XYZ file of N, CA and C in Angstrom:
825
model
N 31.123 4.902 1.567
C 30.997 6.090 0.730
C 30.095 7.107 1.432
N 30.465 8.367 1.356
C 29.658 9.443 1.906
C 28.851 10.083 0.781
N 27.536 10.127 0.965
C 26.623 10.629 -0.063
C 25.944 11.889 0.447
N 25.918 12.923 -0.383
C 25.233 14.168 -0.062
C 24.066 14.341 -1.031
N 22.852 14.412 -0.478
C 21.651 14.591 -1.284
C 21.236 16.067 -1.203
N 21.300 16.762 -2.321
C 20.843 18.149 -2.381
C 19.336 18.136 -2.622
N 18.585 18.810 -1.756
C 17.135 18.753 -1.855
C 16.580 17.507 -1.186
N 17.180 17.129 -0.078
C 16.804 15.891 0.599
C 15.427 15.917 1.222
N 14.841 17.098 1.417
C 13.518 17.172 2.021
C 12.400 17.023 1.002
N 12.745 16.896 -0.274
C 11.747 16.707 -1.317
C 11.353 15.249 -1.482
N 10.425 15.002 -2.390
C 9.876 13.659 -2.611
C 10.965 12.683 -3.080
N 11.681 13.046 -4.133
C 12.769 12.198 -4.629
C 13.923 12.176 -3.635
N 14.244 13.310 -3.053
C 15.352 13.376 -2.100
C 15.175 12.439 -0.934
N 13.951 12.359 -0.407
C 13.685 11.475 0.727
C 13.919 10.021 0.359
N 13.552 9.631 -0.857
C 13.762 8.249 -1.290
C 15.245 7.973 -1.523
N 15.967 8.954 -2.035
C 17.413 8.794 -2.205
C 18.099 8.603 -0.857
N 17.682 9.373 0.140
C 18.241 9.212 1.484
C 17.971 7.815 2.002
N 16.735 7.361 1.852
C 16.358 6.032 2.352
C 17.209 4.946 1.716
N 17.354 4.994 0.396
C 18.106 3.948 -0.290
C 19.605 4.042 -0.022
N 20.133 5.252 0.041
C 21.559 5.401 0.322
C 21.890 4.890 1.717
N 21.051 5.213 2.700
C 21.277 4.742 4.073
C 21.149 3.232 4.163
N 20.158 2.657 3.453
C 19.973 1.202 3.457
C 21.172 0.484 2.848
N 21.833 1.143 1.903
C 23.011 0.560 1.266
C 24.260 0.692 2.129
N 24.125 1.340 3.285
C 25.244 1.463 4.207
C 26.101 2.693 4.016
N 25.638 3.633 3.180
C 26.420 4.839 2.951
C 26.190 5.857 4.073
N 27.231 6.568 4.441
C 27.076 7.717 5.325
C 26.327 8.781 4.521
N 25.206 9.258 5.060
C 24.314 10.087 4.256
C 24.090 11.451 4.894
N 24.249 12.477 4.085
C 23.941 13.842 4.482
C 22.967 14.414 3.471
N 22.219 15.435 3.886
C 21.219 16.016 2.995
C 21.071 17.496 3.282
N 20.616 18.221 2.270
C 20.398 19.655 2.430
C 18.923 19.983 2.272
N 18.562 21.156 2.787
C 17.190 21.648 2.661
C 17.225 23.151 2.468
N 16.169 23.674 1.842
C 16.087 25.110 1.603
C 15.334 25.821 2.714
N 14.243 25.216 3.201
C 13.421 25.881 4.220
C 13.371 25.112 5.538
N 13.190 23.808 5.469
C 13.177 23.008 6.700
C 13.667 21.599 6.384
N 14.321 20.953 7.347
C 14.863 19.604 7.105
C 13.753 18.585 6.932
N 14.105 17.487 6.289
C 13.163 16.392 6.154
C 13.058 15.610 7.450
N 12.326 14.513 7.379
C 12.053 13.735 8.586
C 13.018 12.563 8.779
N 13.859 12.301 7.802
C 14.761 11.149 7.898
C 15.793 11.380 9.001
N 15.813 10.472 9.964
C 16.740 10.613 11.091
C 18.116 10.037 10.766
N 18.217 9.240 9.691
C 19.502 8.621 9.362
C 20.307 9.480 8.389
N 20.025 10.773 8.343
C 20.822 11.699 7.539
C 21.187 12.912 8.389
N 22.375 13.440 8.151
C 22.768 14.711 8.760
C 22.251 15.830 7.868
N 21.598 16.824 8.470
C 20.925 17.854 7.687
C 21.686 19.180 7.709
N 21.718 19.835 6.530
C 22.417 21.109 6.376
C 21.531 22.082 5.598
N 21.323 23.288 6.118
C 20.614 24.300 5.316
C 21.497 24.731 4.149
N 20.889 24.927 2.988
C 21.675 25.301 1.815
C 20.836 26.124 0.851
N 21.379 27.254 0.455
C 20.816 28.080 -0.602
C 21.799 28.015 -1.765
N 21.384 27.400 -2.864
C 22.285 27.214 -4.005
C 22.706 28.534 -4.645
N 22.063 29.622 -4.250
C 22.465 30.936 -4.778
C 23.670 31.509 -4.042
N 24.069 30.864 -2.960
C 25.149 31.361 -2.104
C 26.404 30.511 -2.313
N 27.372 30.979 -3.117
C 28.553 30.168 -3.401
C 29.371 29.845 -2.162
N 29.432 30.765 -1.213
C 30.181 30.504 0.007
C 29.571 29.380 0.809
N 28.249 29.356 0.879
C 27.564 28.295 1.620
C 27.706 26.955 0.915
N 27.646 26.950 -0.418
C 27.836 25.703 -1.178
C 29.201 25.101 -0.865
N 30.237 25.928 -0.902
C 31.591 25.449 -0.607
C 31.705 24.974 0.838
N 31.057 25.690 1.755
C 31.149 25.327 3.171
C 30.517 23.967 3.435
N 29.352 23.709 2.848
C 28.688 22.407 3.033
C 29.515 21.301 2.401
N 30.020 21.543 1.205
C 30.834 20.528 0.534
C 32.078 20.206 1.356
N 32.715 21.216 1.898
C 33.927 21.002 2.694
C 33.618 20.242 3.977
N 32.506 20.577 4.629
C 32.167 19.932 5.897
C 31.751 18.481 5.713
N 30.972 18.197 4.670
C 30.460 16.832 4.456
C 31.549 15.919 3.903
N 32.377 16.451 3.004
C 33.403 15.614 2.386
C 32.810 14.471 1.576
N 31.812 14.787 0.765
C 31.058 13.756 0.042
C 31.858 13.151 -1.104
N 31.765 11.825 -1.211
C 32.288 11.138 -2.392
C 31.335 11.309 -3.561
N 30.049 11.390 -3.235
C 29.000 11.511 -4.250
C 28.018 12.597 -3.844
N 27.663 13.425 -4.809
C 26.622 14.435 -4.616
C 25.518 14.153 -5.627
N 24.280 14.040 -5.141
C 23.126 13.884 -6.026
C 22.252 15.118 -5.860
N 22.070 15.855 -6.942
C 21.260 17.073 -6.885
C 19.826 16.769 -7.296
N 18.950 16.639 -6.299
C 17.527 16.382 -6.537
C 16.694 17.605 -6.187
N 17.312 18.773 -6.154
C 16.606 19.990 -5.773
C 15.744 20.501 -6.917
N 14.794 21.347 -6.569
C 13.921 21.955 -7.578
C 13.681 23.402 -7.210
N 13.961 24.297 -8.142
C 13.736 25.707 -7.900
C 12.698 26.302 -8.821
N 11.901 25.428 -9.452
C 10.884 25.874 -10.406
C 11.547 26.744 -11.474
N 10.945 27.891 -11.806
C 11.480 28.722 -12.888
C 12.450 29.793 -12.394
N 12.860 29.711 -11.132
C 13.811 30.675 -10.576
C 15.186 30.438 -11.205
N 15.609 31.344 -12.068
C 16.847 31.152 -12.836
C 18.061 31.004 -11.918
N 18.110 31.798 -10.859
C 19.264 31.765 -9.961
C 19.395 30.419 -9.268
N 18.257 29.790 -8.966
C 18.273 28.504 -8.272
C 18.381 27.341 -9.253
N 17.560 27.356 -10.304
C 17.427 26.199 -11.191
C 18.492 26.147 -12.277
N 18.945 27.300 -12.757
C 19.976 27.326 -13.799
C 21.370 27.533 -13.218
N 21.538 28.585 -12.437
C 22.867 28.926 -11.954
C 23.287 28.089 -10.752
N 22.356 27.772 -9.865
C 22.688 27.021 -8.657
C 23.344 25.680 -8.927
N 22.782 24.850 -9.824
C 23.411 23.558 -10.109
C 24.809 23.676 -10.716
N 25.043 24.725 -11.498
C 26.385 24.929 -12.067
C 27.366 25.286 -10.953
N 26.909 26.119 -10.028
C 27.738 26.458 -8.863
C 28.067 25.188 -8.064
N 27.071 24.327 -7.908
C 27.276 23.061 -7.201
C 28.258 22.179 -7.960
N 28.143 22.137 -9.275
C 29.055 21.318 -10.090
C 30.488 21.816 -9.969
N 30.664 23.122 -9.930
C 32.008 23.681 -9.758
C 32.586 23.259 -8.415
N 31.754 23.281 -7.377
C 32.228 22.863 -6.054
C 32.539 21.375 -6.031
N 31.695 20.566 -6.685
C 31.936 19.125 -6.724
C 33.252 18.816 -7.432
N 33.513 19.517 -8.526
C 34.777 19.320 -9.234
C 35.955 19.759 -8.373
N 35.787 20.855 -7.667
C 36.846 21.382 -6.805
C 37.200 20.405 -5.689
N 36.187 19.775 -5.098
C 36.411 18.867 -3.972
C 36.567 17.412 -4.405
N 36.544 17.147 -5.698
C 36.753 15.794 -6.203
C 35.588 14.862 -5.968
N 34.367 15.408 -5.946
C 33.168 14.600 -5.701
C 32.507 14.201 -7.019
N 32.004 13.004 -7.061
C 31.194 12.576 -8.194
C 29.855 13.311 -8.108
N 29.272 13.671 -9.259
C 28.026 14.442 -9.264
C 27.002 13.790 -10.180
N 25.783 13.637 -9.659
C 24.639 13.227 -10.460
C 23.581 14.320 -10.321
N 23.196 14.895 -11.434
C 22.224 15.988 -11.446
C 20.927 15.516 -12.087
N 19.802 15.751 -11.414
C 18.507 15.335 -11.939
C 17.909 16.473 -12.765
N 17.693 16.203 -14.042
C 17.083 17.172 -14.942
C 15.679 16.702 -15.316
N 15.113 17.274 -16.354
C 13.686 17.103 -16.621
C 13.388 17.004 -18.111
N 12.261 16.360 -18.439
C 11.802 16.340 -19.823
C 11.283 17.714 -20.259
N 11.229 18.680 -19.327
C 10.811 20.036 -19.668
C 11.821 20.751 -20.562
N 12.995 20.151 -20.771
C 13.975 20.761 -21.680
C 13.562 20.589 -23.138
N 12.484 19.835 -23.392
C 12.041 19.579 -24.764
C 10.698 20.242 -25.052
N 10.498 20.587 -26.327
C 9.286 21.301 -26.752
C 8.125 20.372 -27.071
N 8.423 19.098 -27.342
C 7.400 18.172 -27.785
C 7.226 18.136 -29.283
N 7.985 18.938 -30.023
C 7.819 19.006 -31.475
C 8.086 17.669 -32.158
N 9.010 16.897 -31.619
C 9.318 15.604 -32.235
C 8.778 14.432 -31.418
N 8.157 14.668 -30.290
C 7.479 13.690 -29.419
C 8.462 12.748 -28.742
N 9.218 11.996 -29.518
C 10.131 10.985 -28.966
C 11.547 11.572 -28.862
N 12.146 11.455 -27.662
C 13.449 12.065 -27.417
C 14.389 11.073 -26.743
N 15.511 10.806 -27.407
C 16.544 10.002 -26.756
C 17.662 10.930 -26.286
N 18.741 10.338 -25.775
C 19.802 11.135 -25.166
C 20.555 12.005 -26.164
N 20.441 11.714 -27.450
C 21.162 12.500 -28.454
C 20.421 13.775 -28.856
N 19.180 13.918 -28.427
C 18.369 15.074 -28.830
C 18.787 16.330 -28.068
N 18.877 17.430 -28.788
C 19.267 18.692 -28.181
C 18.050 19.382 -27.560
N 18.223 20.009 -26.407
C 17.107 20.713 -25.762
C 16.535 21.817 -26.647
N 15.225 21.986 -26.574
C 14.546 23.101 -27.244
C 13.373 23.549 -26.368
N 13.669 24.043 -25.166
C 12.617 24.342 -24.187
C 11.681 25.455 -24.652
N 10.447 25.404 -24.137
C 9.452 26.425 -24.489
C 8.891 27.114 -23.249
N 9.435 26.818 -22.077
C 9.008 27.484 -20.838
C 10.243 27.986 -20.096
N 10.074 28.988 -19.221
C 11.204 29.465 -18.417
C 11.824 28.354 -17.576
N 10.997 27.470 -17.017
C 11.532 26.355 -16.233
C 12.384 25.439 -17.109
N 11.862 25.081 -18.280
C 12.620 24.226 -19.186
C 13.922 24.871 -19.620
N 13.890 26.171 -19.861
C 15.110 26.886 -20.256
C 16.141 26.866 -19.137
N 15.679 27.033 -17.895
C 16.596 26.998 -16.756
C 17.218 25.620 -16.595
N 16.417 24.571 -16.754
C 16.945 23.210 -16.644
C 17.951 22.929 -17.765
N 17.651 23.388 -18.974
C 18.560 23.171 -20.096
C 19.883 23.910 -19.884
N 19.799 25.130 -19.371
C 21.024 25.901 -19.102
C 21.875 25.204 -18.047
N 21.221 24.654 -17.026
C 21.958 23.938 -15.981
C 22.703 22.745 -16.568
N 22.033 21.994 -17.438
C 22.680 20.834 -18.058
C 23.970 21.235 -18.755
N 23.886 22.272 -19.573
C 25.048 22.720 -20.346
C 26.179 23.172 -19.427
N 25.837 23.981 -18.443
C 26.855 24.488 -17.533
C 27.507 23.401 -16.707
N 26.716 22.457 -16.226
C 27.250 21.373 -15.399
C 28.277 20.558 -16.175
N 27.935 20.164 -17.392
C 28.847 19.319 -18.166
C 30.069 20.092 -18.648
N 29.956 21.417 -18.692
C 31.118 22.231 -19.053
C 32.129 22.270 -17.919
N 31.655 22.473 -16.682
C 32.577 22.643 -15.555
C 32.921 21.321 -14.871
N 32.111 20.277 -15.113
C 32.347 18.960 -14.484
C 32.009 17.881 -15.519
N 32.896 17.664 -16.497
C 32.589 16.773 -17.621
C 32.277 15.330 -17.218
N 32.702 14.895 -16.046
C 32.442 13.529 -15.611
C 31.121 13.395 -14.867
N 30.375 14.478 -14.780
C 29.080 14.424 -14.097
C 28.058 13.653 -14.920
N 27.036 13.161 -14.241
C 25.878 12.542 -14.885
C 24.724 13.527 -14.834
N 24.096 13.769 -15.969
C 22.865 14.551 -16.038
C 21.757 13.581 -16.417
N 20.831 13.367 -15.507
C 19.778 12.368 -15.695
C 18.431 13.059 -15.868
N 17.904 13.013 -17.081
C 16.578 13.592 -17.329
C 15.501 12.576 -16.949
N 14.461 13.075 -16.310
C 13.365 12.195 -15.939
C 12.036 12.868 -16.253
N 10.936 12.191 -15.904
C 9.603 12.685 -16.229
C 8.776 12.798 -14.951
N 7.484 12.600 -15.023
C 6.634 12.651 -13.835
C 7.063 11.584 -12.842
N 7.272 11.979 -11.600
C 7.733 11.043 -10.571
C 6.542 10.669 -9.694
N 6.237 9.381 -9.650
C 5.087 8.853 -8.915
C 5.593 7.922 -7.823
N 4.824 7.766 -6.764
C 5.222 6.858 -5.691
C 4.089 5.950 -5.290
N 3.941 5.752 -4.013
C 2.859 4.928 -3.481
C 1.897 5.791 -2.686
N 1.670 7.003 -3.188
C 0.717 7.896 -2.557
C 1.274 9.252 -2.185
N 2.594 9.440 -2.251
C 3.189 10.660 -1.728
C 3.523 11.741 -2.729
N 3.301 11.500 -4.019
C 3.686 12.497 -5.014
C 2.596 13.550 -5.185
N 2.968 14.666 -5.784
C 2.015 15.748 -6.025
C 0.867 15.262 -6.899
N 1.180 14.530 -7.971
C 0.142 14.069 -8.886
C -0.842 13.138 -8.180
N -0.331 12.283 -7.332
C -1.227 11.366 -6.611
C -2.146 12.127 -5.666
N -1.621 13.146 -5.009
C -2.462 13.950 -4.123
C -3.545 14.684 -4.910
N -3.183 15.190 -6.098
C -4.164 15.861 -6.941
C -5.284 14.898 -7.331
N -4.929 13.682 -7.705
C -5.930 12.681 -8.085
C -6.893 12.414 -6.935
N -6.370 12.244 -5.737
C -7.217 11.990 -4.570
C -8.156 13.165 -4.299
N -7.647 14.376 -4.424
C -8.466 15.557 -4.152
C -9.535 15.745 -5.220
N -9.188 15.492 -6.483
C -10.187 15.601 -7.550
C -11.280 14.552 -7.375
N -10.879 13.336 -7.037
C -11.859 12.267 -6.857
C -12.772 12.540 -5.669
N -12.241 13.226 -4.656
C -13.030 13.542 -3.464
C -13.869 14.809 -3.646
N -13.627 15.530 -4.733
C -14.359 16.763 -4.969
C -13.880 17.932 -4.145
N -12.690 17.826 -3.570
C -12.147 18.906 -2.738
C -11.199 19.809 -3.518
N -11.072 19.562 -4.793
C -10.169 20.351 -5.625
C -10.831 20.634 -6.965
N -10.652 21.851 -7.474
C -11.130 22.210 -8.792
C -10.044 21.907 -9.818
N -10.447 21.611 -11.040
C -9.475 21.373 -12.090
C -9.818 20.152 -12.916
N -8.934 19.854 -13.853
C -9.124 18.708 -14.745
C -7.795 17.980 -14.906
N -7.879 16.761 -15.409
C -6.698 16.016 -15.821
C -6.706 15.967 -17.345
N -5.614 16.447 -17.936
C -5.567 16.576 -19.389
C -5.422 15.220 -20.079
N -6.142 15.072 -21.176
C -6.066 13.833 -21.958
C -5.047 13.947 -23.090
N -4.525 15.162 -23.329
C -3.568 15.371 -24.418
C -2.177 15.745 -23.910
N -1.964 15.683 -22.610
C -0.673 16.002 -21.984
C -0.020 14.668 -21.627
N 0.946 14.248 -22.438
C 1.480 12.886 -22.350
C 2.931 12.888 -21.912
N 3.234 12.042 -20.942
C 4.586 11.888 -20.425
C 4.856 10.406 -20.158
N 6.080 10.113 -19.696
C 6.486 8.735 -19.382
C 6.831 8.659 -17.894
N 5.831 8.484 -17.028
C 6.071 8.511 -15.577
C 7.030 7.420 -15.120
N 7.686 7.697 -13.995
C 8.615 6.747 -13.398
C 8.302 6.651 -11.915
N 8.515 5.468 -11.335
C 8.299 5.303 -9.901
C 9.508 5.842 -9.153
N 9.253 6.545 -8.050
C 10.329 7.199 -7.316
C 11.379 6.202 -6.825
N 10.962 4.997 -6.452
C 11.929 4.000 -5.974
C 12.835 3.530 -7.108
N 12.263 3.355 -8.300
C 13.059 2.954 -9.455
C 14.037 4.058 -9.838
N 13.539 5.291 -9.833
C 14.385 6.425 -10.210
C 15.551 6.587 -9.242
N 15.277 6.534 -7.956
C 16.346 6.684 -6.965
C 17.383 5.585 -7.107
N 16.916 4.343 -7.298
C 17.849 3.223 -7.456
C 18.711 3.396 -8.701
N 18.099 3.859 -9.787
C 18.842 4.053 -11.026
C 19.865 5.180 -10.894
N 19.497 6.249 -10.217
C 20.434 7.354 -10.007
C 21.645 6.907 -9.204
N 21.407 6.158 -8.141
C 22.515 5.682 -7.319
C 23.354 4.651 -8.078
N 22.704 3.875 -8.929
C 23.454 2.905 -9.734
C 24.365 3.623 -10.736
N 23.843 4.643 -11.410
C 24.671 5.421 -12.331
C 25.833 6.082 -11.591
N 25.559 6.508 -10.367
C 26.602 7.166 -9.573
C 27.745 6.226 -9.250
N 27.428 4.963 -9.058
C 28.445 3.983 -8.668
C 29.142 3.366 -9.864
N 28.648 3.628 -11.071
C 29.298 3.148 -12.288
C 30.214 4.235 -12.847
N 30.729 4.012 -14.027
C 31.593 5.001 -14.657
C 30.824 5.876 -15.637
N 29.519 5.987 -15.443
C 28.678 6.758 -16.356
C 29.031 8.241 -16.295
N 28.815 8.913 -17.405
C 28.990 10.370 -17.481
C 28.087 10.879 -18.596
N 27.786 12.168 -18.566
C 26.980 12.762 -19.623
C 25.487 12.586 -19.412
N 24.751 12.683 -20.518
C 23.286 12.681 -20.503
C 22.732 11.263 -20.457
N 21.769 11.041 -19.552
C 21.045 9.774 -19.474
C 19.563 10.063 -19.271
N 18.713 9.193 -19.826
C 17.269 9.331 -19.639
C 16.779 8.238 -18.700
N 16.013 8.668 -17.702
C 15.470 7.740 -16.710
C 13.972 7.988 -16.567
N 13.204 7.385 -17.464
C 11.747 7.491 -17.425
C 11.164 6.111 -17.687
N 9.902 5.943 -17.363
C 9.247 4.666 -17.588
C 8.968 4.419 -19.062
N 8.702 3.185 -19.449
C 8.448 2.861 -20.857
C 7.031 3.165 -21.318
N 6.108 3.449 -20.402
C 4.714 3.689 -20.780
C 4.452 5.180 -20.959
N 4.004 5.560 -22.167
C 3.587 6.940 -22.420
C 2.095 7.042 -22.119
N 1.741 7.844 -21.129
C 0.337 7.968 -20.721
C -0.021 9.434 -20.547
N -1.302 9.750 -20.759
C -1.768 11.109 -20.488
C -1.917 11.285 -18.987
N -2.011 12.522 -18.575
C -2.218 12.776 -17.143
C -3.551 12.195 -16.678
N -4.544 12.163 -17.570
C -5.818 11.566 -17.172
C -5.703 10.054 -17.048
N -5.027 9.400 -18.004
C -4.852 7.949 -17.886
C -4.061 7.609 -16.629
N -3.029 8.391 -16.345
C -2.247 8.160 -15.134
C -3.142 8.331 -13.904
N -3.974 9.360 -13.918
C -4.888 9.565 -12.805
C -5.851 8.409 -12.633
N -6.330 7.873 -13.742
C -7.237 6.721 -13.691
C -6.539 5.505 -13.103
N -5.309 5.276 -13.507
C -4.534 4.153 -12.963
C -4.342 4.301 -11.455
N -4.020 5.507 -11.031
C -3.813 5.763 -9.597
C -5.123 5.567 -8.843
N -6.218 6.094 -9.391
C -7.513 5.973 -8.723
C -7.907 4.507 -8.556
N -7.749 3.731 -9.579
C -8.104 2.315 -9.497
C -7.215 1.584 -8.502
N -5.930 1.909 -8.496
C -5.012 1.291 -7.542
C -5.416 1.597 -6.112
N -5.861 2.827 -5.892
C -6.149 3.285 -4.539
C -7.613 3.126 -4.138
N -8.388 2.459 -4.989
C -9.782 2.209 -4.646
C -10.683 3.423 -4.755
N -10.332 4.377 -5.614
C -11.138 5.574 -5.820
C -12.028 5.407 -7.042
N -13.034 6.250 -7.159
C -13.941 6.226 -8.304
C -13.323 7.045 -9.434
N -12.728 6.361 -10.417
C -12.036 7.048 -11.502
C -12.992 7.868 -12.364
N -14.274 7.538 -12.350
C -15.234 8.285 -13.164
C -15.433 9.709 -12.639
N -14.987 9.968 -11.431
C -15.113 11.310 -10.833
C -13.981 12.243 -11.264
N -13.012 11.725 -11.999
C -11.876 12.552 -12.418
C -12.263 13.349 -13.665
N -12.336 14.659 -13.565
C -12.739 15.483 -14.719
C -11.632 15.537 -15.764
N -12.018 15.605 -17.028
C -11.051 15.630 -18.127
C -11.066 16.988 -18.813
N -9.987 17.248 -19.541
C -9.886 18.473 -20.313
C -8.733 18.373 -21.280
N -8.581 19.384 -22.120
C -7.497 19.434 -23.089
C -6.546 20.560 -22.722
N -5.283 20.221 -22.585
C -4.298 21.263 -22.289
C -4.189 22.240 -23.457
N -4.416 21.730 -24.672
C -4.344 22.591 -25.852
C -5.382 23.705 -25.797
N -6.455 23.513 -25.041
C -7.488 24.524 -24.914
C -7.286 25.411 -23.682
N -6.216 25.157 -22.930
C -5.949 25.937 -21.725
C -4.909 27.006 -22.015
N -4.687 27.858 -21.038
C -3.682 28.910 -21.182
C -2.318 28.480 -20.652
N -2.206 27.224 -20.217
C -0.948 26.761 -19.633
C 0.120 26.610 -20.712
N 1.313 27.153 -20.477
C 2.396 26.986 -21.447
C 3.035 25.597 -21.297
N 3.837 25.235 -22.278
C 4.584 23.987 -22.165
C 4.231 22.981 -23.244
N 5.049 21.959 -23.320
C 4.875 20.912 -24.321
C 3.656 20.051 -24.021
N 3.063 19.496 -25.057
C 1.942 18.573 -24.885
C 2.423 17.126 -24.757
N 3.194 16.670 -25.719
C 3.551 15.251 -25.778
C 5.071 15.108 -25.816
N 5.646 14.704 -24.690
C 7.096 14.491 -24.596
C 7.342 13.094 -24.054
N 7.961 12.253 -24.854
C 8.198 10.864 -24.471
C 9.707 10.610 -24.424
N 10.238 10.535 -23.224
C 11.667 10.247 -23.070
C 11.929 8.794 -23.431
N 12.853 8.585 -24.337
C 13.281 7.243 -24.721
C 14.463 6.875 -23.828
N 14.234 5.961 -22.903
C 15.255 5.594 -21.921
C 15.912 4.248 -22.224
N 15.677 3.723 -23.408
C 16.151 2.361 -23.702
C 17.668 2.249 -23.659
N 18.376 3.255 -24.136
C 19.841 3.164 -24.137
C 20.383 3.113 -22.717
N 19.836 3.940 -21.836
C 20.279 3.914 -20.443
C 19.805 2.652 -19.741
N 18.573 2.219 -20.018
C 18.046 1.015 -19.375
C 18.921 -0.207 -19.641
N 19.490 -0.282 -20.830
C 20.346 -1.424 -21.171
C 21.594 -1.491 -20.297
N 21.993 -0.373 -19.723
C 23.187 -0.321 -18.883
C 22.877 -0.590 -17.411
N 21.589 -0.624 -17.056
C 21.190 -0.682 -15.660
C 20.731 -2.071 -15.231
N 20.975 -2.382 -13.963
C 20.349 -3.556 -13.341
C 18.949 -3.211 -12.856
N 18.759 -1.956 -12.484
C 17.450 -1.477 -12.040
C 16.494 -1.434 -13.215
N 15.294 -1.965 -13.027
C 14.257 -1.895 -14.064
C 13.386 -0.675 -13.836
N 13.285 0.151 -14.850
C 12.408 1.316 -14.802
C 11.024 0.870 -15.265
N 10.132 0.655 -14.309
C 8.797 0.156 -14.641
C 7.926 1.251 -15.240
N 6.980 0.832 -16.069
C 6.016 1.762 -16.621
C 4.849 1.974 -15.674
N 4.088 3.049 -15.902
C 2.971 3.379 -15.016
C 1.918 2.281 -14.992
N 1.703 1.612 -16.121
C 0.691 0.540 -16.157
C 1.132 -0.666 -15.339
N 2.417 -0.697 -15.028
C 2.952 -1.764 -14.168
C 2.881 -1.350 -12.700
N 3.525 -0.232 -12.367
C 3.633 0.080 -10.935
C 2.335 0.628 -10.332
N 1.365 0.949 -11.173
C 0.073 1.405 -10.633
C -0.953 0.271 -10.495
N -0.530 -0.956 -10.713
C -1.478 -2.068 -10.586
C -1.503 -2.639 -9.177
N -0.521 -2.255 -8.353
C -0.468 -2.764 -6.977
C -1.013 -1.714 -6.026
N -1.937 -2.062 -5.145
C -2.489 -1.080 -4.215
C -1.407 -0.445 -3.360
N -1.574 0.828 -3.058
C -0.605 1.535 -2.217
C -0.664 1.029 -0.804
């Protein structure tokens, strides 16, 4: 099988490349600014805002499976319209599509969200992700849209770097005690995405860990795992900050987990082993 990873130079993209190549798949990947370091993937520059380039990459790669792990933040053209353009191309070329979405599509008003819950975003980024979901399933009904939460690894994620910098005193800021999510390990997430791709899954799926933790608790877990002084991590309340967005969003992934061989571990599990 030929696999094309969109956003292969990112944190999740790099893990998807690693696992796809290990599984024996011919692997290609795209990048927006510079290619990643994986030598076992063919690299292609791609701007999702350019429909001609999207079609050209799809035609050249001839992918059986496309996994969109790209991130355009709140840029509507990249985050909302780009994935729909990609879905149209995937449908045109007969490629299976798995699109990675986010818990940012929810406001936090009901706290617990399963796959049947309708998006109610409160930030431009969340609105863009929600629009992409709707458009993708409209133009490519057999696609998988996989919502996830904070993605953690063994030292390489943004959150882990922030924890190290805060503990070292080289970064200003706090870790919120009222900002709660369900983190997932990047290896578990990548394995689950590829598993859904190889099954007959379609539609909305949730892929998050079972442990709901605050950003401060997650930081404490990471610090202890990595031998840092967790008492040096400053705390604060997001409710008292000017940052927009939901406070408490807990993705309920139990329905999807029952279909998977891959176990989505919780943060209290995967943060107990030293990096």
